[in-house]
mmCIF file of C-alpha atoms and ligand atoms in Angstrom:
data_model
loop_
_atom_site.group_PDB
_atom_site.id
_atom_site.type_symbol
_atom_site.label_atom_id
_atom_site.label_comp_id
_atom_site.label_asym_id
_atom_site.label_seq_id
_atom_site.Cartn_x
_atom_site.Cartn_y
_atom_site.Cartn_z
ATOM 1 C CA UNK A 1275 0.000 0.000 0.000
ATOM 2 C CA UNK A 1276 1.303 3.426 -0.983
ATOM 3 C CA UNK A 1277 0.181 6.158 1.396
ATOM 4 C CA UNK A 1278 0.687 9.915 0.982
ATOM 5 C CA UNK A 1279 0.300 12.296 3.913
ATOM 6 C CA UNK A 1280 -0.358 15.814 2.636
ATOM 7 C CA UNK A 1281 0.340 18.452 5.298
ATOM 8 C CA UNK A 1282 2.700 16.068 7.115
ATOM 9 C CA UNK A 1283 4.466 18.916 8.958
ATOM 10 C CA UNK A 1284 1.251 20.528 10.277
ATOM 11 C CA UNK A 1285 -0.489 20.024 13.622
ATOM 12 C CA UNK A 1286 -3.048 17.557 12.284
ATOM 13 C CA UNK A 1287 -0.523 15.922 9.931
ATOM 14 C CA UNK A 1288 1.812 15.167 12.828
ATOM 15 C CA UNK A 1289 -1.104 13.803 14.853
ATOM 16 C CA UNK A 1290 -2.009 11.587 11.871
ATOM 17 C CA UNK A 1291 1.543 10.218 11.871
ATOM 18 C CA UNK A 1292 1.172 9.315 15.538
ATOM 19 C CA UNK A 1293 -2.217 7.677 15.072
ATOM 20 C CA UNK A 1294 -0.999 5.715 12.015
ATOM 21 C CA UNK A 1295 1.971 4.492 14.052
ATOM 22 C CA UNK A 1296 -0.114 3.547 17.104
ATOM 23 C CA UNK A 1297 -2.509 1.614 14.895
ATOM 24 C CA UNK A 1298 0.381 -0.039 13.061
ATOM 25 C CA UNK A 1299 -0.866 0.881 9.588
ATOM 26 C CA UNK A 1300 1.709 -0.890 7.443
ATOM 27 C CA UNK A 1301 2.734 0.701 4.159
ATOM 28 C CA UNK A 1302 5.055 -0.312 1.349
ATOM 29 C CA UNK A 1303 5.737 3.310 0.528
ATOM 30 C CA UNK A 1304 5.134 6.378 2.664
ATOM 31 C CA UNK A 1305 5.064 9.777 0.935
ATOM 32 C CA UNK A 1306 5.044 12.860 3.192
ATOM 33 C CA UNK A 1307 4.032 16.086 1.421
ATOM 34 C CA UNK A 1308 4.143 19.723 2.598
ATOM 35 C CA UNK A 1309 4.591 23.211 1.189
ATOM 36 C CA UNK A 1310 7.664 24.291 -0.775
ATOM 37 C CA UNK A 1311 9.427 25.491 2.381
ATOM 38 C CA UNK A 1312 9.446 21.964 3.879
ATOM 39 C CA UNK A 1313 10.575 19.945 0.856
ATOM 40 C CA UNK A 1314 13.659 17.903 1.713
ATOM 41 C CA UNK A 1315 12.885 17.731 5.463
ATOM 42 C CA UNK A 1316 12.887 14.269 7.039
ATOM 43 C CA UNK A 1317 9.813 12.711 8.624
ATOM 44 C CA UNK A 1318 10.033 9.492 10.640
ATOM 45 C CA UNK A 1319 7.396 6.823 10.205
ATOM 46 C CA UNK A 1320 7.649 3.469 11.986
ATOM 47 C CA UNK A 1321 11.378 3.779 12.481
ATOM 48 C CA UNK A 1322 12.215 4.872 8.934
ATOM 49 C CA UNK A 1323 13.091 8.369 7.715
ATOM 50 C CA UNK A 1324 11.186 9.683 4.678
ATOM 51 C CA UNK A 1325 11.889 12.866 2.723
ATOM 52 C CA UNK A 1326 9.127 15.462 2.353
ATOM 53 C CA UNK A 1327 8.258 15.865 -1.331
ATOM 54 C CA UNK A 1328 6.188 18.261 -3.444
ATOM 55 C CA UNK A 1329 2.594 17.701 -4.491
ATOM 56 C CA UNK A 1330 3.634 16.960 -8.077
ATOM 57 C CA UNK A 1331 6.162 14.352 -6.999
ATOM 58 C CA UNK A 1332 3.545 12.697 -4.788
ATOM 59 C CA UNK A 1333 0.977 12.645 -7.620
ATOM 60 C CA UNK A 1334 3.570 11.065 -9.929
ATOM 61 C CA UNK A 1335 4.040 8.276 -7.363
ATOM 62 C CA UNK A 1336 0.297 7.385 -7.762
ATOM 63 C CA UNK A 1337 -0.410 6.565 -4.112
ATOM 64 C CA UNK A 1338 -3.336 4.258 -3.280
ATOM 65 C CA UNK A 1339 -4.497 6.578 -0.494
ATOM 66 C CA UNK A 1340 -3.741 10.179 0.478
ATOM 67 C CA UNK A 1341 -4.598 11.706 3.831
ATOM 68 C CA UNK A 1342 -4.978 15.457 3.281
ATOM 69 C CA UNK A 1343 -4.670 18.117 5.970
ATOM 70 C CA UNK A 1344 -3.192 21.167 4.296
ATOM 71 C CA UNK A 1345 -6.113 23.619 4.185
ATOM 72 C CA UNK A 1346 -9.189 24.059 2.002
ATOM 73 C CA UNK A 1347 -7.643 25.738 -1.032
ATOM 74 C CA UNK A 1348 -4.900 23.094 -1.263
ATOM 75 C CA UNK A 1349 -7.561 20.361 -1.161
ATOM 76 C CA UNK A 1350 -9.738 22.082 -3.756
ATOM 77 C CA UNK A 1351 -6.827 22.270 -6.156
ATOM 78 C CA UNK A 1352 -4.990 19.018 -5.501
ATOM 79 C CA UNK A 1353 -7.474 16.382 -4.292
ATOM 80 C CA UNK A 1354 -8.948 16.011 -7.827
ATOM 81 C CA UNK A 1355 -5.437 15.686 -9.268
ATOM 82 C CA UNK A 1356 -4.671 12.812 -6.896
ATOM 83 C CA UNK A 1357 -8.078 11.277 -7.652
ATOM 84 C CA UNK A 1358 -7.284 11.469 -11.382
ATOM 85 C CA UNK A 1359 -4.313 9.102 -10.939
ATOM 86 C CA UNK A 1360 -6.480 6.630 -8.979
ATOM 87 C CA UNK A 1361 -5.710 7.780 -5.422
ATOM 88 C CA UNK A 1362 -8.479 7.693 -2.826
ATOM 89 C CA UNK A 1363 -8.212 10.996 -0.931
ATOM 90 C CA UNK A 1364 -9.395 11.291 2.679
ATOM 91 C CA UNK A 1365 -9.648 15.038 3.098
ATOM 92 C CA UNK A 1366 -9.677 16.848 6.433
ATOM 93 C CA UNK A 1367 -10.532 20.279 5.011
ATOM 94 C CA UNK A 1368 -13.975 21.777 4.469
ATOM 95 C CA UNK A 1369 -13.505 21.800 0.679
ATOM 96 C CA UNK A 1370 -15.590 18.704 -0.194
ATOM 97 C CA UNK A 1371 -17.795 18.153 2.838
ATOM 98 C CA UNK A 1372 -21.025 19.574 1.489
ATOM 99 C CA UNK A 1373 -20.497 18.375 -2.106
ATOM 100 C CA UNK A 1374 -23.556 16.173 -2.737
ATOM 101 C CA UNK A 1375 -21.357 13.683 -4.625
ATOM 102 C CA UNK A 1376 -18.858 13.265 -1.770
ATOM 103 C CA UNK A 1377 -19.368 11.205 1.372
ATOM 104 C CA UNK A 1378 -18.900 12.842 4.757
ATOM 105 C CA UNK A 1379 -17.969 10.076 7.146
ATOM 106 C CA UNK A 1380 -17.678 9.330 10.852
ATOM 107 C CA UNK A 1381 -17.145 5.558 10.913
ATOM 108 C CA UNK A 1382 -19.202 4.906 14.086
ATOM 109 C CA UNK A 1383 -22.128 6.842 12.619
ATOM 110 C CA UNK A 1384 -22.229 6.205 8.863
ATOM 111 C CA UNK A 1385 -19.199 4.070 7.988
ATOM 112 C CA UNK A 1386 -21.626 1.676 6.277
ATOM 113 C CA UNK A 1387 -22.015 4.096 3.325
ATOM 114 C CA UNK A 1388 -18.403 3.468 2.201
ATOM 115 C CA UNK A 1389 -18.010 0.949 -0.631
ATOM 116 C CA UNK A 1390 -14.336 1.344 -1.620
ATOM 117 C CA UNK A 1391 -15.200 3.098 -4.914
ATOM 118 C CA UNK A 1392 -14.806 6.649 -3.554
ATOM 119 C CA UNK A 1393 -12.317 9.109 -5.088
ATOM 120 C CA UNK A 1394 -12.533 11.794 -2.373
ATOM 121 C CA UNK A 1395 -13.981 11.178 1.113
ATOM 122 C CA UNK A 1396 -14.513 14.142 3.408
ATOM 123 C CA UNK A 1397 -13.538 14.092 7.083
ATOM 124 C CA UNK A 1398 -16.013 16.289 8.972
ATOM 125 C CA UNK A 1399 -15.274 19.365 11.048
ATOM 126 C CA UNK A 1400 -13.813 18.586 14.487
ATOM 127 C CA UNK A 1401 -16.736 19.920 16.521
ATOM 128 C CA UNK A 1402 -19.223 18.038 14.314
ATOM 129 C CA UNK A 1403 -17.439 14.689 14.678
ATOM 130 C CA UNK A 1404 -17.630 14.550 18.479
ATOM 131 C CA UNK A 1405 -21.209 15.816 18.377
ATOM 132 C CA UNK A 1406 -22.562 13.165 16.006
ATOM 133 C CA UNK A 1407 -20.787 10.293 17.767
ATOM 134 C CA UNK A 1408 -22.793 11.185 20.887
ATOM 135 C CA UNK A 1409 -26.041 12.090 19.113
ATOM 136 C CA UNK A 1410 -26.444 9.195 16.678
ATOM 137 C CA UNK A 1411 -27.508 6.524 19.227
ATOM 138 C CA UNK A 1412 -29.912 8.983 20.868
ATOM 139 C CA UNK A 1413 -31.406 10.012 17.528
ATOM 140 C CA UNK A 1414 -32.046 6.352 16.707
ATOM 141 C CA UNK A 1415 -33.774 5.804 20.050
ATOM 142 C CA UNK A 1416 -35.772 9.006 20.509
ATOM 143 C CA UNK A 1417 -35.642 11.086 17.284
ATOM 144 C CA UNK A 1418 -33.945 14.479 17.620
ATOM 145 C CA UNK A 1419 -36.208 17.435 16.842
ATOM 146 C CA UNK A 1420 -33.982 20.400 17.748
ATOM 147 C CA UNK A 1421 -30.402 21.093 18.921
ATOM 148 C CA UNK A 1422 -28.914 24.154 20.621
ATOM 149 C CA UNK A 1423 -25.117 23.868 20.635
ATOM 150 C CA UNK A 1424 -22.489 26.041 22.337
ATOM 151 C CA UNK A 1425 -18.858 25.112 21.760
ATOM 152 C CA UNK A 1426 -15.682 25.837 23.705
ATOM 153 C CA UNK A 1427 -13.022 25.101 21.112
ATOM 154 C CA UNK A 1428 -9.289 24.707 21.612
ATOM 155 C CA UNK A 1429 -7.040 27.139 19.740
ATOM 156 C CA UNK A 1430 -5.130 24.103 18.419
ATOM 157 C CA UNK A 1431 -8.009 23.665 15.957
ATOM 158 C CA UNK A 1432 -6.798 26.771 14.111
ATOM 159 C CA UNK A 1433 -3.372 25.218 13.411
ATOM 160 C CA UNK A 1434 0.266 25.940 14.139
ATOM 161 C CA UNK A 1435 -0.082 29.736 13.817
ATOM 162 C CA UNK A 1436 -2.653 29.882 16.627
ATOM 163 C CA UNK A 1437 -0.408 27.841 18.908
ATOM 164 C CA UNK A 1438 2.385 30.347 18.204
ATOM 165 C CA UNK A 1439 0.080 33.255 19.038
ATOM 166 C CA UNK A 1440 -1.127 31.629 22.276
ATOM 167 C CA UNK A 1441 2.406 30.782 23.402
ATOM 168 C CA UNK A 1442 3.721 34.209 22.373
ATOM 169 C CA UNK A 1443 1.030 35.980 24.429
ATOM 170 C CA UNK A 1444 1.437 33.608 27.370
ATOM 171 C CA UNK A 1445 5.203 34.124 27.406
ATOM 172 C CA UNK A 1446 4.883 37.922 27.018
ATOM 173 C CA UNK A 1447 6.807 37.969 23.718
ATOM 174 C CA UNK A 1448 6.811 41.083 21.512
ATOM 175 C CA UNK A 1449 3.833 40.898 19.112
ATOM 176 C CA UNK A 1450 6.043 41.320 16.030
ATOM 177 C CA UNK A 1451 8.006 38.162 16.979
ATOM 178 C CA UNK A 1452 5.112 35.837 16.100
ATOM 179 C CA UNK A 1453 2.302 35.799 13.554
ATOM 180 C CA UNK A 1454 -1.223 36.271 14.921
ATOM 181 C CA UNK A 1455 -3.930 33.829 13.905
ATOM 182 C CA UNK A 1456 -6.807 35.809 15.462
ATOM 183 C CA UNK A 1457 -8.007 39.437 15.451
ATOM 184 C CA UNK A 1458 -7.781 39.541 19.271
ATOM 185 C CA UNK A 1459 -5.649 38.001 22.033
ATOM 186 C CA UNK A 1460 -6.471 34.346 22.743
ATOM 187 C CA UNK A 1461 -4.516 33.980 25.995
ATOM 188 C CA UNK A 1462 -6.891 34.561 28.953
ATOM 189 C CA UNK A 1463 -9.692 35.364 26.508
ATOM 190 C CA UNK A 1464 -12.708 33.794 24.749
ATOM 191 C CA UNK A 1465 -13.439 34.621 21.123
ATOM 192 C CA UNK A 1466 -17.040 34.088 19.939
ATOM 193 C CA UNK A 1467 -15.591 33.841 16.457
ATOM 194 C CA UNK A 1468 -14.449 30.549 14.897
ATOM 195 C CA UNK A 1469 -13.682 30.752 11.179
ATOM 196 C CA UNK A 1470 -15.155 33.619 9.140
ATOM 197 C CA UNK A 1471 -18.484 35.429 9.501
ATOM 198 C CA UNK A 1472 -21.140 34.736 6.864
ATOM 199 C CA UNK A 1473 -23.991 36.870 5.490
ATOM 200 C CA UNK A 1474 -26.399 35.567 8.165
ATOM 201 C CA UNK A 1475 -24.036 36.793 10.949
ATOM 202 C CA UNK A 1476 -23.236 33.224 11.990
ATOM 203 C CA UNK A 1477 -19.681 31.988 11.586
ATOM 204 C CA UNK A 1478 -18.743 29.360 9.035
ATOM 205 C CA UNK A 1479 -17.886 27.020 11.944
ATOM 206 C CA UNK A 1480 -21.403 27.425 13.358
ATOM 207 C CA UNK A 1481 -22.979 26.651 10.000
ATOM 208 C CA UNK A 1482 -20.676 23.617 9.567
ATOM 209 C CA UNK A 1483 -22.280 22.217 12.733
ATOM 210 C CA UNK A 1484 -25.727 22.752 11.208
ATOM 211 C CA UNK A 1485 -25.114 21.369 7.718
ATOM 212 C CA UNK A 1486 -22.590 18.612 8.453
ATOM 213 C CA UNK A 1487 -24.625 17.164 11.338
ATOM 214 C CA UNK A 1488 -27.699 16.843 9.122
ATOM 215 C CA UNK A 1489 -25.691 15.266 6.297
ATOM 216 C CA UNK A 1490 -23.815 12.696 8.422
ATOM 217 C CA UNK A 1491 -26.901 11.663 10.388
ATOM 218 C CA UNK A 1492 -29.014 11.678 7.209
ATOM 219 C CA UNK A 1493 -31.487 13.857 9.100
ATOM 220 C CA UNK A 1494 -32.209 16.971 7.012
ATOM 221 C CA UNK A 1495 -35.108 18.074 9.204
ATOM 222 C CA UNK A 1496 -33.362 18.502 12.568
ATOM 223 C CA UNK A 1497 -33.543 22.151 13.656
ATOM 224 C CA UNK A 1498 -30.053 23.246 14.735
ATOM 225 C CA UNK A 1499 -28.589 26.479 16.081
ATOM 226 C CA UNK A 1500 -25.007 26.958 17.269
ATOM 227 C CA UNK A 1501 -22.583 29.400 18.868
ATOM 228 C CA UNK A 1502 -18.909 28.495 18.465
ATOM 229 C CA UNK A 1503 -16.336 29.995 20.841
ATOM 230 C CA UNK A 1504 -12.543 29.757 20.729
ATOM 231 C CA UNK A 1505 -11.012 29.287 24.192
ATOM 232 C CA UNK A 1506 -7.408 29.315 25.472
ATOM 233 C CA UNK A 1507 -7.463 25.578 26.116
ATOM 234 C CA UNK A 1508 -5.176 22.755 25.029
ATOM 235 C CA UNK A 1509 -6.418 19.214 24.770
ATOM 236 C CA UNK A 1510 -9.814 19.351 23.158
ATOM 237 C CA UNK A 1511 -13.107 20.912 22.262
ATOM 238 C CA UNK A 1512 -16.034 20.976 24.702
ATOM 239 C CA UNK A 1513 -19.681 21.340 23.775
ATOM 240 C CA UNK A 1514 -22.784 22.154 25.762
ATOM 241 C CA UNK A 1515 -25.646 20.544 23.836
ATOM 242 C CA UNK A 1516 -29.351 21.001 24.475
ATOM 243 C CA UNK A 1517 -31.550 18.438 22.736
ATOM 244 C CA UNK A 1518 -35.290 18.273 22.182
ATOM 245 C CA UNK A 1519 -36.487 14.769 21.286
ATOM 246 C CA UNK A 1520 -39.631 13.676 19.453
ATOM 247 C CA UNK A 1521 -40.189 10.875 21.975
ATOM 248 C CA UNK A 1522 -40.154 10.755 25.758
ATOM 249 C CA UNK A 1523 -37.230 9.025 27.456
ATOM 250 C CA UNK A 1524 -36.236 7.376 30.672
ATOM 251 C CA UNK A 1525 -32.974 8.976 31.826
ATOM 252 C CA UNK A 1526 -31.397 5.705 33.053
ATOM 253 C CA UNK A 1527 -32.175 3.961 29.758
ATOM 254 C CA UNK A 1528 -30.756 6.946 27.861
ATOM 255 C CA UNK A 1529 -27.543 6.810 29.903
ATOM 256 C CA UNK A 1530 -27.265 3.071 29.208
ATOM 257 C CA UNK A 1531 -27.647 3.726 25.458
ATOM 258 C CA UNK A 1532 -24.749 6.202 25.571
ATOM 259 C CA UNK A 1533 -22.709 3.830 27.692
ATOM 260 C CA UNK A 1534 -23.093 1.018 25.144
ATOM 261 C CA UNK A 1535 -22.559 3.132 22.017
ATOM 262 C CA UNK A 1536 -19.310 2.799 20.015
ATOM 263 C CA UNK A 1537 -16.581 5.414 20.515
ATOM 264 C CA UNK A 1538 -18.120 6.944 23.656
ATOM 265 C CA UNK A 1539 -16.916 6.981 27.254
ATOM 266 C CA UNK A 1540 -19.523 8.210 29.742
ATOM 267 C CA UNK A 1541 -17.998 10.225 32.596
ATOM 268 C CA UNK A 1542 -20.962 11.232 34.686
ATOM 269 C CA UNK A 1543 -20.869 11.099 38.449
ATOM 270 C CA UNK A 1544 -21.461 14.597 39.735
ATOM 271 C CA UNK A 1545 -21.309 13.557 43.394
ATOM 272 C CA UNK A 1546 -17.617 12.846 42.881
ATOM 273 C CA UNK A 1547 -17.127 15.788 40.467
ATOM 274 C CA UNK A 1548 -16.698 13.400 37.539
ATOM 275 C CA UNK A 1549 -17.428 14.880 34.128
ATOM 276 C CA UNK A 1550 -15.468 15.255 30.872
ATOM 277 C CA UNK A 1551 -12.736 17.891 30.673
ATOM 278 C CA UNK A 1552 -10.524 18.831 27.720
ATOM 279 C CA UNK A 1553 -7.346 18.707 29.806
ATOM 280 C CA UNK A 1554 -7.847 14.962 30.244
ATOM 281 C CA UNK A 1555 -9.109 14.248 26.717
ATOM 282 C CA UNK A 1556 -5.727 14.993 25.105
ATOM 283 C CA UNK A 1557 -4.338 12.064 23.077
ATOM 284 C CA UNK A 1558 -7.526 10.046 23.629
ATOM 285 C CA UNK A 1559 -9.446 8.686 20.645
ATOM 286 C CA UNK A 1560 -12.861 8.505 22.318
ATOM 287 C CA UNK A 1561 -15.651 11.038 22.780
ATOM 288 C CA UNK A 1562 -16.396 11.781 26.450
ATOM 289 C CA UNK A 1563 -19.973 12.486 27.517
ATOM 290 C CA UNK A 1564 -21.196 13.738 30.880
ATOM 291 C CA UNK A 1565 -23.514 16.149 32.767
ATOM 292 C CA UNK A 1566 -26.358 14.038 31.356
ATOM 293 C CA UNK A 1567 -29.545 15.583 32.722
ATOM 294 C CA UNK A 1568 -33.108 16.360 31.815
ATOM 295 C CA UNK A 1569 -33.878 19.871 30.553
ATOM 296 C CA UNK A 1570 -36.749 20.645 32.911
ATOM 297 C CA UNK A 1571 -37.871 23.681 30.882
ATOM 298 C CA UNK A 1572 -39.305 21.684 27.938
ATOM 299 C CA UNK A 1573 -40.934 18.331 27.241
ATOM 300 C CA UNK A 1574 -38.472 15.607 26.144
ATOM 301 C CA UNK A 1575 -35.458 17.877 26.674
ATOM 302 C CA UNK A 1576 -31.912 16.835 27.575
ATOM 303 C CA UNK A 1577 -28.592 18.545 28.302
ATOM 304 C CA UNK A 1578 -25.197 16.994 27.563
ATOM 305 C CA UNK A 1579 -21.545 18.032 27.891
ATOM 306 C CA UNK A 1580 -19.409 16.474 25.150
ATOM 307 C CA UNK A 1581 -15.588 16.607 25.030
ATOM 308 C CA UNK A 1582 -13.000 15.147 22.635
ATOM 309 C CA UNK A 1583 -9.439 15.795 21.509
ATOM 310 C CA UNK A 1584 -10.024 17.904 18.397
ATOM 311 C CA UNK A 1585 -6.709 16.860 16.835
ATOM 312 C CA UNK A 1586 -7.458 13.162 17.462
ATOM 313 C CA UNK A 1587 -11.112 12.066 17.050
ATOM 314 C CA UNK A 1588 -11.884 15.525 15.679
ATOM 315 C CA UNK A 1589 -9.336 15.126 12.872
ATOM 316 C CA UNK A 1590 -6.499 12.572 12.709
ATOM 317 C CA UNK A 1591 -8.137 9.558 14.366
ATOM 318 C CA UNK A 1592 -11.343 9.884 12.364
ATOM 319 C CA UNK A 1593 -9.381 10.114 9.087
ATOM 320 C CA UNK A 1594 -7.263 7.075 9.983
ATOM 321 C CA UNK A 1595 -10.401 5.142 11.005
ATOM 322 C CA UNK A 1596 -11.833 5.872 7.531
ATOM 323 C CA UNK A 1597 -8.590 4.544 6.018
ATOM 324 C CA UNK A 1598 -8.807 1.408 8.200
ATOM 325 C CA UNK A 1599 -12.398 0.910 7.093
ATOM 326 C CA UNK A 1600 -11.229 0.934 3.456
ATOM 327 C CA UNK A 1601 -8.175 -1.311 3.794
ATOM 328 C CA UNK A 1602 -9.660 -3.984 6.075
HETATM 329 P P1 A2P B 329 4.433 23.594 5.733
HETATM 330 O O1 A2P B 329 4.775 23.123 7.127
HETATM 331 O O2 A2P B 329 5.535 23.344 4.770
HETATM 332 O O3 A2P B 329 3.904 24.995 5.689
HETATM 333 P P2 A2P B 329 -1.181 23.746 10.070
HETATM 334 O O4 A2P B 329 -2.659 23.561 9.851
HETATM 335 O O5 A2P B 329 -0.709 23.176 11.361
HETATM 336 O O6 A2P B 329 -0.734 25.158 9.840
HETATM 337 O O7 A2P B 329 -0.447 22.847 8.916
HETATM 338 C C1 A2P B 329 -0.704 23.025 7.535
HETATM 339 C C2 A2P B 329 0.028 21.925 6.753
HETATM 340 O O8 A2P B 329 -0.266 22.071 5.358
HETATM 341 C C3 A2P B 329 1.542 21.999 6.859
HETATM 342 O O9 A2P B 329 2.073 20.702 6.781
HETATM 343 C C4 A2P B 329 1.909 22.817 5.619
HETATM 344 O O10 A2P B 329 3.244 22.633 5.188
HETATM 345 C C5 A2P B 329 0.945 22.206 4.628
HETATM 346 N N1 A2P B 329 0.714 23.068 3.454
HETATM 347 C C6 A2P B 329 0.287 24.347 3.447
HETATM 348 N N2 A2P B 329 0.166 24.807 2.172
HETATM 349 C C7 A2P B 329 0.526 23.774 1.364
HETATM 350 C C8 A2P B 329 0.627 23.611 -0.048
HETATM 351 N N3 A2P B 329 0.301 24.593 -0.908
HETATM 352 N N4 A2P B 329 1.060 22.419 -0.530
HETATM 353 C C9 A2P B 329 1.371 21.406 0.322
HETATM 354 N N5 A2P B 329 1.310 21.509 1.660
HETATM 355 C C10 A2P B 329 0.879 22.674 2.182
#
């Protein structure tokens, strides 16, 4: 198997390398790709050093699979060129997610739609992935009518530049010594602004939660509203999720459903202050769910707190799980 990793030097790319290694994904040829400034650098994979090459060189090598995490415009331009030489691209950017001809996949939720014939498969947005892993079993049991989502998203989701800004501010460095990823300070701050603003005054990140959730769950009629907030937190994204179900539920049965669902760890014992926290989600591949309680203000309402490592299940792990689904 020939595997290309596009964006191998980036935050998600490096996490993908780790996940591939942990899961012992064996390759005959490994092809790390990055921008022109990184060509020639060495990347280690399973004890062997590989040289970072250009996009064109990687396309010429005709890899069987390419994991892409190098930004939307790079994916828009290059994913079809890889597909044209027979490569199956698993793309972490937002470029292909809402294309009606491309599958948007979270293996625990809709892995069954993959048939091995795909040219480009889209990996969903980080905050959507952890959300749908928790929601899918509940939707099957009770039918979700409406969702109100508030996110608390790690700055690591913005990439290496945001980490530099956070560390620069934390360490009191001169502002000209690092590049800023955000319009405002992120250290000791919260930014109700993830990705760009759209014409409806929501951010693109908020609308990704709306559209991607409906597509992955094959549930176009769920009413969804979201507020996405960037927080100075390492380790993962957190989400406060309010759900209105079609059907009534028994809270103990609902907790048991979550407990038995794939990819979820329930951490919910408030007497002992046990609930999910991003600090302890780092490097974990599961989605953590807690603060499971009835919303007493409406009929059939529920509140959840959902946490996952945005670089792992929110990006690298999910992409590698898609790859595993295809090669096994
Ligand atoms: P490089 O490190 O050479 O800039 P992050 O999201 O952490 O900023 O990482 C982005 C990743 O995408 C990096 O590996 C970066 O490489 C890579 N990248 C950015 N632009 C391109 C491009 N035009 N072609 C290939 N790789 C790119």
